[in-house]
């Protein structure tokens, strides 16, 4: 029986004769895990227990929020300006679901990130609010400084300490236990920038920039370094300026800037140093304007293990040219160093920039 037929049958039955909502939870979960997204959304309307489980499963999926593919490609970046988000990429099905009617928040406000399934928007006069796109819930927040939402300094709470990226390529640590209601910087507890990444930065100084992230994964503190080439072939090969200028028509297309490499380190708290990781095991990382997340691929079955899913968060370059910006997204395999697209546009100007929407990973750890 199809989901639609089940719904029709359920409406005709009286509450006293229906047995739909008495189906054992483990059987219902097994069935729901096999449904396509559209069927799952329809199934949520059958009864309360189906709705609760449907909410859990739809919020469990990582989504990539995207603007209209048609408008982006037709305008080729020239007229694309705050046209809003119009769809969500479902990684489980590798399918884009378009919104028939997009919430006004998507076109009237600026999305500056996401956290635990909620989007963070700025409206006029830099007034922020939270918005849940799947439940259509909105929470107003106090005003903030206009520049706050456009600056990137990662900070994370780990083991009752705050770890923050500093301007000197190091990690500062603030103790939450000292000083009563105040936090205190531990001046003798600053982690140096990893030597390998520092050497790589110096060797690429004139042809790339770097991004830095702090992520908690399975109780460990991870430091991720992202290398973004000014000019990179589609296969991920970094080009120097002279290579770009001497290209002929037979060469692969060159993107203005593109991520080509990641380094990942784990903090050794006994030795107080960063230890390089050559594999993430069964974990996957999500990096971008979203909350930085490490998820278990045993729970997020649609995610590839040992991979980094990334989107464009190069704020200082996104709006420097109408021909490109927002395009730098993909999937990087840490073990073999390979890159592949997560979703492709024919234009290099994607506005607004794609953004990951991910629930709280801790809710689904195994």
CSV table of N, CA, C and O in Angstrom, one decimal, residues 9 31 158 193:
chain,number,residue,atom,x,y,z
A,9,UNK,N,-6.9,5.9,3.7
A,9,UNK,CA,-7.6,4.9,4.5
A,9,UNK,C,-7.7,5.4,6.0
A,9,UNK,O,-8.7,5.2,6.6
A,31,UNK,N,10.6,1.2,8.4
A,31,UNK,CA,9.9,1.6,7.2
A,31,UNK,C,10.2,3.0,6.8
A,31,UNK,O,10.5,3.3,5.6
A,158,UNK,N,35.1,23.5,24.9
A,158,UNK,CA,35.6,22.1,25.0
A,158,UNK,C,36.2,21.9,26.3
A,158,UNK,O,37.1,22.6,26.7
A,193,UNK,N,50.8,27.2,15.8
A,193,UNK,CA,50.3,26.8,14.5
A,193,UNK,C,51.1,25.6,14.1
A,193,UNK,O,52.4,25.6,14.2
